[in-house]
Amino acid sequence: MLTYFCELAAAPLRELLEQPGVLEGLKTQRAALSIAMLDLDEERREVLAELQAREIPYTAWVVLPQDAGYWLTADNAEHATARYHELRAWFATHGLEPICYGLDIETPIADSMDLFEHGQKALWALLARRRSRDALRSAARAYDALLDEIRRDGYAVESYQFPLVVDERRARSQLLQRALGYIDIKTDREVLMLYRTLLPRPLDALLVDTFGPEADAIAVGITGGGVDFVLDHTARLMSAEELLTDLRRAARYTRNLYVFSLEGCIEEGLFEILTEADLSPLPPVFGASAGRAARWALRAALAGEALYDRWNWPTAGPKSEVR
């Protein structure tokens, strides 16, 4: 299935979906939406009711007010739980039914802005003031409780993660989680955000084949849209060729394909192309083994740090392992 992320307030979302051919195109593509729940007003209710009436599936993508961190992090699990409760009540009141909930796990927005602005200097600062193991363990327990609650309510949960989580998990490390503030949680589907436009060429072309073999689902991008400061620091938007190539390479590894974002695809003229596109799998790009070698080196470094850390700080094991 092809799923588009959509990160718009209710009014521009409605305007987007009312453009000629958009709803029909989603039906033709048999596509779904993951919609950032930025507001809960009457206009959003009408939009979601229209999607349901047309049998276009949508995921409720959980985001927070900016002063609570916007993305879900190791620091705001209580806010995430409160927001889920608010969304659950709102959906029930209006008779709306998302197909699942999406948890966007990222670095706190203020730290992300520093990383975009100051690069390595900001990274060293975050490493120096990294969270304690107890803080991360407490966050893992809180997210475990939230996942259990969502599942008891009858919904699956998917997470949106940047790919560093895969290597940290394999290395049984928690250094990057403690420094960057994301958290490794066990959802029903993990969507790796393999956004080539965040990397310089030619490294960008290796991303999907470097991480694809270990992905439940793959998101490609960026075609436009999203948080302003990320877009401001994105070197370029995806071309039609890059988008189709990444989707076809991702199709080698999973049937669960995501694109960031719907609004970007429509604005850049890519949506119509995808309606007619051949998304059959492509062979891996030449040179992907170099990307995997770089991952092995990172994993070895993280494993060494984790071994040293465990030697000095024995740990307990909550259900969502803090590795």
Coordinates of N, CA, C and O in Angstrom, one line a residue, residues 116 194-201 203-205 207 220-224 230-231 233-239 242-243 246 260:
F116 N 20.3 21.3 12.9 CA 20.3 21.8 11.5 C 21.2 23.1 11.4 O 21.8 23.3 10.4
L194 N 13.5 7.3 5.3 CA 14.7 7.2 4.5 C 14.6 8.4 3.5 O 14.4 8.2 2.3
Y195 N 14.8 9.6 4.0 CA 14.6 10.8 3.2 C 15.9 11.2 2.6 O 16.8 11.8 3.2
R196 N 16.0 11.0 1.3 CA 17.3 11.2 0.6 C 17.7 12.7 0.5 O 18.8 13.0 0.5
T197 N 16.7 13.6 0.6 CA 17.0 15.0 0.4 C 17.7 15.6 1.7 O 18.1 16.7 1.6
L198 N 17.7 14.8 2.7 CA 18.5 15.3 3.9 C 20.0 14.9 3.8 O 20.7 15.3 4.7
L199 N 20.4 14.2 2.8 CA 21.7 13.8 2.6 C 22.3 14.4 1.4 O 21.6 14.7 0.4
P200 N 23.6 14.6 1.3 CA 24.3 15.1 0.1 C 24.4 14.0 -1.0 O 24.4 12.8 -0.6
R201 N 24.4 14.4 -2.2 CA 24.7 13.5 -3.3 C 26.2 13.1 -3.2 O 27.0 13.9 -2.8
L203 N 25.6 10.2 -1.7 CA 25.2 9.3 -0.6 C 23.7 9.1 -0.5 O 23.2 8.0 -0.1
D204 N 22.9 10.1 -0.9 CA 21.5 10.0 -0.9 C 20.9 8.8 -1.6 O 20.0 8.1 -1.2
A205 N 21.5 8.4 -2.7 CA 21.0 7.4 -3.6 C 21.2 6.0 -2.9 O 20.6 5.0 -3.4
L207 N 20.6 5.3 0.3 CA 19.9 5.2 1.6 C 18.9 4.0 1.6 O 18.9 3.2 2.5
V220 N 9.8 7.5 1.9 CA 10.8 8.3 1.1 C 10.4 9.8 1.0 O 9.2 10.1 1.2
G221 N 11.3 10.6 0.7 CA 11.0 12.1 0.7 C 12.4 12.8 0.6 O 13.4 12.3 0.5
I222 N 12.2 14.1 0.6 CA 11.1 15.0 0.9 C 10.7 15.7 -0.4 O 11.5 16.2 -1.2
T223 N 9.3 15.7 -0.6 CA 8.8 16.3 -1.8 C 8.3 17.7 -1.5 O 7.9 18.4 -2.5
G224 N 8.4 18.2 -0.3 CA 7.8 19.5 0.1 C 7.0 19.3 1.4 O 6.7 18.2 1.8
V230 N 12.8 22.5 8.8 CA 13.3 21.4 8.1 C 13.4 21.6 6.6 O 14.4 21.4 5.9
L231 N 12.3 22.2 6.1 CA 12.2 22.5 4.7 C 13.2 23.5 4.3 O 13.9 23.5 3.2
H233 N 16.1 23.9 5.5 CA 17.5 23.3 5.5 C 17.6 22.1 4.6 O 18.6 21.4 4.6
T234 N 16.5 21.8 3.9 CA 16.6 20.7 3.0 C 17.3 21.2 1.7 O 16.8 22.2 1.1
A235 N 18.3 20.5 1.2 CA 19.1 21.0 0.1 C 18.2 21.1 -1.2 O 18.5 22.0 -2.0
R236 N 17.3 20.3 -1.3 CA 16.5 20.2 -2.5 C 15.2 19.4 -2.3 O 15.2 18.7 -1.3
L237 N 14.3 19.5 -3.1 CA 13.1 18.6 -3.1 C 13.4 17.4 -4.1 O 14.1 17.6 -5.0
M238 N 12.7 16.3 -3.9 CA 12.8 15.2 -4.7 C 12.4 15.5 -6.1 O 11.3 16.1 -6.3
S239 N 13.1 15.0 -7.1 CA 12.6 15.1 -8.5 C 11.7 13.9 -8.7 O 11.7 12.9 -7.9
E242 N 13.9 10.7 -8.9 CA 14.3 10.3 -7.6 C 13.2 9.6 -6.8 O 13.4 8.6 -6.2
L243 N 12.0 10.2 -6.9 CA 10.9 9.7 -6.1 C 10.5 8.3 -6.7 O 10.3 7.3 -5.9
D246 N 13.3 5.7 -5.8 CA 13.3 5.3 -4.4 C 12.1 4.4 -4.0 O 12.3 3.4 -3.3
F260 N 6.6 11.3 1.9 CA 6.5 12.6 2.5 C 6.7 13.7 1.5 O 7.8 13.8 1.0

